[in-house]
Amino acid sequence: MWGQARFEEVQKQPVVGQWKPLASVIREQELQHPEPPAKDCGSGDGNQSVAQLNVSRLRSSSVEIREKGSEFLKEELHRAQKELKLKDEECERLSKVREQLEQELEELTASLFEEAHKMVREANTKQAASEKQLREARGKVDSILFAEFQAWKESPSLDKSCPFLERIYQEDVGPCLDFTKHELSGLVQAAVEQNTLTIEPAATQALPVVKVSAIECGGPNGFRSQIVTKCALSGLSRACRHRIKLGDSGNYYYISPSCRARITAVCNFFTYVRYIQQGLVRQDAELMYWEIMRLRKEMSLAKLGFYSSEM
């Protein structure tokens, strides 16, 4: 018994650094922080009424907000539907305008195509008529020229009064030998008709220097590449690489390439005509005629200033 009493006494004394029982700690906390006294039942009923009133107010406000939001949404929907309807009407109007423009454009295009085809038909008709008239006129002219040639061929001569040569003199020979220096031009034409004209290359050192250009070859000897002098027929300063002599005269006339081409074309024509006159050309009349037409073409080109670069 004494031992048990001693043990209990020891248990009651606090031990430093030893844990307290859990139940003792909880009781101590309850004693240090007592709970507030509970309210009576009457006060609880009042709080419940206030809470219910607040809930009712909240529900009423929520319903009111919901109704106002619904009205706002309905107004916005109505406004959007109205705007959409206006846009649909505008789209429909624009669509009608586009259809009208497309129809007008199609009608205008069809009208333009019809007018263009009409103009083309008229142009083709006029061109066909013009070509027909040209063919008829050309055939008429060709027939006249060929008839004149056939008449001349029966008794060929160099008499310029016959219709065949008279036409060629007026249209080709005369204009081709009509140079600026008219007096010398007449002498040249007479020499061509008499077959006494001579054309020969002119030596560079033998040229009479009337006007010397400053064109230098640039070689080691410093020789001039060409000497420019006045053409005796045109009176222009040109590089005259040929000279002509009329008959047995000892005078030489230096001529430009263009003048030489014109004289040469006329000489070729007269040479062929002389061959026919002498009976040296043995061809059909039609082939002779077309050769003369070719020579007339050469005279026309030379008269216009066309000549080979070798002249």
PDB file of N, CA and C in Angstrom, residues 168-216:
ATOM      1  N   ILE A 168       8.673  55.949-171.975  1.00  0.00           N
ATOM      2  CA  ILE A 168       9.792  55.631-171.090  1.00  0.00           C
ATOM      3  C   ILE A 168      10.676  56.852-170.874  1.00  0.00           C
ATOM      4  N   TYR A 169      10.858  57.676-171.911  1.00  0.00           N
ATOM      5  CA  TYR A 169      11.626  58.910-171.758  1.00  0.00           C
ATOM      6  C   TYR A 169      10.969  59.827-170.731  1.00  0.00           C
ATOM      7  N   GLN A 170       9.663  59.971-170.842  1.00  0.00           N
ATOM      8  CA  GLN A 170       8.947  60.892-169.959  1.00  0.00           C
ATOM      9  C   GLN A 170       8.898  60.382-168.519  1.00  0.00           C
ATOM     10  N   GLU A 171       8.719  59.080-168.354  1.00  0.00           N
ATOM     11  CA  GLU A 171       8.515  58.532-167.016  1.00  0.00           C
ATOM     12  C   GLU A 171       9.797  58.084-166.336  1.00  0.00           C
ATOM     13  N   ASP A 172      10.829  57.710-167.090  1.00  0.00           N
ATOM     14  CA  ASP A 172      12.018  57.112-166.471  1.00  0.00           C
ATOM     15  C   ASP A 172      13.326  57.800-166.872  1.00  0.00           C
ATOM     16  N   VAL A 173      13.625  57.849-168.160  1.00  0.00           N
ATOM     17  CA  VAL A 173      14.936  58.331-168.604  1.00  0.00           C
ATOM     18  C   VAL A 173      15.130  59.796-168.250  1.00  0.00           C
ATOM     19  N   GLY A 174      14.143  60.617-168.619  1.00  0.00           N
ATOM     20  CA  GLY A 174      14.279  62.053-168.347  1.00  0.00           C
ATOM     21  C   GLY A 174      14.451  62.367-166.873  1.00  0.00           C
ATOM     22  N   PRO A 175      13.526  61.883-165.968  1.00  0.00           N
ATOM     23  CA  PRO A 175      13.697  62.168-164.534  1.00  0.00           C
ATOM     24  C   PRO A 175      14.976  61.577-163.948  1.00  0.00           C
ATOM     25  N   CYS A 176      15.428  60.428-164.453  1.00  0.00           N
ATOM     26  CA  CYS A 176      16.608  59.779-163.881  1.00  0.00           C
ATOM     27  C   CYS A 176      17.888  60.564-164.217  1.00  0.00           C
ATOM     28  N   LEU A 177      17.934  61.234-165.372  1.00  0.00           N
ATOM     29  CA  LEU A 177      19.122  61.994-165.778  1.00  0.00           C
ATOM     30  C   LEU A 177      18.939  63.487-165.572  1.00  0.00           C
ATOM     31  N   ASP A 178      17.972  63.875-164.779  1.00  0.00           N
ATOM     32  CA  ASP A 178      17.750  65.295-164.498  1.00  0.00           C
ATOM     33  C   ASP A 178      18.513  65.661-163.223  1.00  0.00           C
ATOM     34  N   PHE A 179      19.741  66.168-163.388  1.00  0.00           N
ATOM     35  CA  PHE A 179      20.589  66.514-162.262  1.00  0.00           C
ATOM     36  C   PHE A 179      20.530  68.021-161.990  1.00  0.00           C
ATOM     37  N   THR A 180      21.188  68.436-160.935  1.00  0.00           N
ATOM     38  CA  THR A 180      21.196  69.851-160.564  1.00  0.00           C
ATOM     39  C   THR A 180      21.879  70.699-161.635  1.00  0.00           C
ATOM     40  N   LYS A 181      22.977  70.215-162.147  1.00  0.00           N
ATOM     41  CA  LYS A 181      23.690  70.902-163.228  1.00  0.00           C
ATOM     42  C   LYS A 181      23.019  70.535-164.549  1.00  0.00           C
ATOM     43  N   HIS A 182      22.057  71.350-164.985  1.00  0.00           N
ATOM     44  CA  HIS A 182      21.202  70.998-166.128  1.00  0.00           C
ATOM     45  C   HIS A 182      21.989  70.940-167.439  1.00  0.00           C
ATOM     46  N   GLU A 183      22.927  71.841-167.633  1.00  0.00           N
ATOM     47  CA  GLU A 183      23.684  71.830-168.891  1.00  0.00           C
ATOM     48  C   GLU A 183      24.470  70.540-169.048  1.00  0.00           C
ATOM     49  N   LEU A 184      25.173  70.157-167.983  1.00  0.00           N
ATOM     50  CA  LEU A 184      25.928  68.905-168.039  1.00  0.00           C
ATOM     51  C   LEU A 184      24.981  67.706-168.117  1.00  0.00           C
ATOM     52  N   SER A 185      23.806  67.798-167.513  1.00  0.00           N
ATOM     53  CA  SER A 185      22.823  66.709-167.586  1.00  0.00           C
ATOM     54  C   SER A 185      22.402  66.448-169.034  1.00  0.00           C
ATOM     55  N   GLY A 186      22.171  67.523-169.811  1.00  0.00           N
ATOM     56  CA  GLY A 186      21.816  67.343-171.218  1.00  0.00           C
ATOM     57  C   GLY A 186      22.931  66.683-172.012  1.00  0.00           C
ATOM     58  N   LEU A 187      24.167  67.060-171.722  1.00  0.00           N
ATOM     59  CA  LEU A 187      25.296  66.428-172.406  1.00  0.00           C
ATOM     60  C   LEU A 187      25.419  64.953-172.048  1.00  0.00           C
ATOM     61  N   VAL A 188      25.183  64.635-170.790  1.00  0.00           N
ATOM     62  CA  VAL A 188      25.249  63.233-170.356  1.00  0.00           C
ATOM     63  C   VAL A 188      24.171  62.418-171.059  1.00  0.00           C
ATOM     64  N   GLN A 189      22.932  62.932-171.149  1.00  0.00           N
ATOM     65  CA  GLN A 189      21.849  62.199-171.796  1.00  0.00           C
ATOM     66  C   GLN A 189      22.151  61.982-173.279  1.00  0.00           C
ATOM     67  N   ALA A 190      22.674  62.981-173.921  1.00  0.00           N
ATOM     68  CA  ALA A 190      23.031  62.826-175.338  1.00  0.00           C
ATOM     69  C   ALA A 190      24.121  61.774-175.530  1.00  0.00           C
ATOM     70  N   ALA A 191      25.106  61.761-174.622  1.00  0.00           N
ATOM     71  CA  ALA A 191      26.182  60.764-174.725  1.00  0.00           C
ATOM     72  C   ALA A 191      25.655  59.354-174.477  1.00  0.00           C
ATOM     73  N   VAL A 192      24.686  59.227-173.559  1.00  0.00           N
ATOM     74  CA  VAL A 192      24.100  57.912-173.297  1.00  0.00           C
ATOM     75  C   VAL A 192      23.335  57.435-174.531  1.00  0.00           C
ATOM     76  N   GLU A 193      22.556  58.312-175.131  1.00  0.00           N
ATOM     77  CA  GLU A 193      21.786  57.940-176.329  1.00  0.00           C
ATOM     78  C   GLU A 193      22.709  57.551-177.476  1.00  0.00           C
ATOM     79  N   GLN A 194      23.861  58.220-177.600  1.00  0.00           N
ATOM     80  CA  GLN A 194      24.815  57.938-178.687  1.00  0.00           C
ATOM     81  C   GLN A 194      25.809  56.843-178.329  1.00  0.00           C
ATOM     82  N   ASN A 195      25.700  56.370-177.073  1.00  0.00           N
ATOM     83  CA  ASN A 195      26.587  55.305-176.588  1.00  0.00           C
ATOM     84  C   ASN A 195      28.053  55.736-176.631  1.00  0.00           C
ATOM     85  N   THR A 196      28.305  56.992-176.251  1.00  0.00           N
ATOM     86  CA  THR A 196      29.671  57.532-176.238  1.00  0.00           C
ATOM     87  C   THR A 196      30.113  57.948-174.835  1.00  0.00           C
ATOM     88  N   LEU A 197      29.386  57.528-173.837  1.00  0.00           N
ATOM     89  CA  LEU A 197      29.727  57.906-172.451  1.00  0.00           C
ATOM     90  C   LEU A 197      30.585  56.815-171.825  1.00  0.00           C
ATOM     91  N   THR A 198      31.627  57.236-171.132  1.00  0.00           N
ATOM     92  CA  THR A 198      32.546  56.302-170.475  1.00  0.00           C
ATOM     93  C   THR A 198      32.543  56.571-168.973  1.00  0.00           C
ATOM     94  N   ILE A 199      32.429  55.490-168.186  1.00  0.00           N
ATOM     95  CA  ILE A 199      32.525  55.571-166.721  1.00  0.00           C
ATOM     96  C   ILE A 199      33.708  54.725-166.286  1.00  0.00           C
ATOM     97  N   GLU A 200      34.589  55.285-165.483  1.00  0.00           N
ATOM     98  CA  GLU A 200      35.762  54.547-165.017  1.00  0.00           C
ATOM     99  C   GLU A 200      36.073  54.940-163.577  1.00  0.00           C
ATOM    100  N   PRO A 201      36.712  54.047-162.803  1.00  0.00           N
ATOM    101  CA  PRO A 201      37.100  54.380-161.431  1.00  0.00           C
ATOM    102  C   PRO A 201      38.105  55.517-161.422  1.00  0.00           C
ATOM    103  N   ALA A 202      38.007  56.340-160.416  1.00  0.00           N
ATOM    104  CA  ALA A 202      38.916  57.482-160.286  1.00  0.00           C
ATOM    105  C   ALA A 202      39.999  57.137-159.279  1.00  0.00           C
ATOM    106  N   ALA A 203      41.254  57.316-159.677  1.00  0.00           N
ATOM    107  CA  ALA A 203      42.365  57.098-158.748  1.00  0.00           C
ATOM    108  C   ALA A 203      42.340  58.187-157.691  1.00  0.00           C
ATOM    109  N   THR A 204      42.587  57.796-156.455  1.00  0.00           N
ATOM    110  CA  THR A 204      42.496  58.740-155.348  1.00  0.00           C
ATOM    111  C   THR A 204      43.482  59.886-155.494  1.00  0.00           C
ATOM    112  N   GLN A 205      44.705  59.575-155.928  1.00  0.00           N
ATOM    113  CA  GLN A 205      45.705  60.628-156.022  1.00  0.00           C
ATOM    114  C   GLN A 205      45.471  61.562-157.205  1.00  0.00           C
ATOM    115  N   ALA A 206      44.649  61.134-158.174  1.00  0.00           N
ATOM    116  CA  ALA A 206      44.426  61.966-159.353  1.00  0.00           C
ATOM    117  C   ALA A 206      43.245  62.908-159.183  1.00  0.00           C
ATOM    118  N   LEU A 207      42.530  62.823-158.091  1.00  0.00           N
ATOM    119  CA  LEU A 207      41.356  63.653-157.896  1.00  0.00           C
ATOM    120  C   LEU A 207      41.745  65.110-157.710  1.00  0.00           C
ATOM    121  N   PRO A 208      41.076  66.033-158.397  1.00  0.00           N
ATOM    122  CA  PRO A 208      41.324  67.461-158.131  1.00  0.00           C
ATOM    123  C   PRO A 208      40.720  67.827-156.795  1.00  0.00           C
ATOM    124  N   VAL A 209      41.540  68.300-155.898  1.00  0.00           N
ATOM    125  CA  VAL A 209      41.102  68.570-154.543  1.00  0.00           C
ATOM    126  C   VAL A 209      40.348  69.890-154.519  1.00  0.00           C
ATOM    127  N   VAL A 210      39.021  69.791-154.388  1.00  0.00           N
ATOM    128  CA  VAL A 210      38.206  70.985-154.248  1.00  0.00           C
ATOM    129  C   VAL A 210      37.924  71.233-152.786  1.00  0.00           C
ATOM    130  N   LYS A 211      37.606  70.167-152.090  1.00  0.00           N
ATOM    131  CA  LYS A 211      37.382  70.275-150.650  1.00  0.00           C
ATOM    132  C   LYS A 211      37.875  68.994-150.010  1.00  0.00           C
ATOM    133  N   VAL A 212      38.828  69.091-149.132  1.00  0.00           N
ATOM    134  CA  VAL A 212      39.436  67.923-148.524  1.00  0.00           C
ATOM    135  C   VAL A 212      38.910  67.770-147.112  1.00  0.00           C
ATOM    136  N   SER A 213      38.451  66.570-146.820  1.00  0.00           N
ATOM    137  CA  SER A 213      37.959  66.321-145.466  1.00  0.00           C
ATOM    138  C   SER A 213      39.111  65.994-144.548  1.00  0.00           C
ATOM    139  N   ALA A 214      38.838  65.996-143.264  1.00  0.00           N
ATOM    140  CA  ALA A 214      39.880  65.722-142.261  1.00  0.00           C
ATOM    141  C   ALA A 214      39.849  64.277-141.823  1.00  0.00           C
ATOM    142  N   ILE A 215      39.317  63.384-142.682  1.00  0.00           N
ATOM    143  CA  ILE A 215      39.252  61.958-142.331  1.00  0.00           C
ATOM    144  C   ILE A 215      40.624  61.340-142.554  1.00  0.00           C
ATOM    145  N   GLU A 216      41.208  60.828-141.563  1.00  0.00           N
ATOM    146  CA  GLU A 216      42.536  60.222-141.642  1.00  0.00           C
ATOM    147  C   GLU A 216      42.434  58.736-141.346  1.00  0.00           C
TER     148      GLU A 216
END
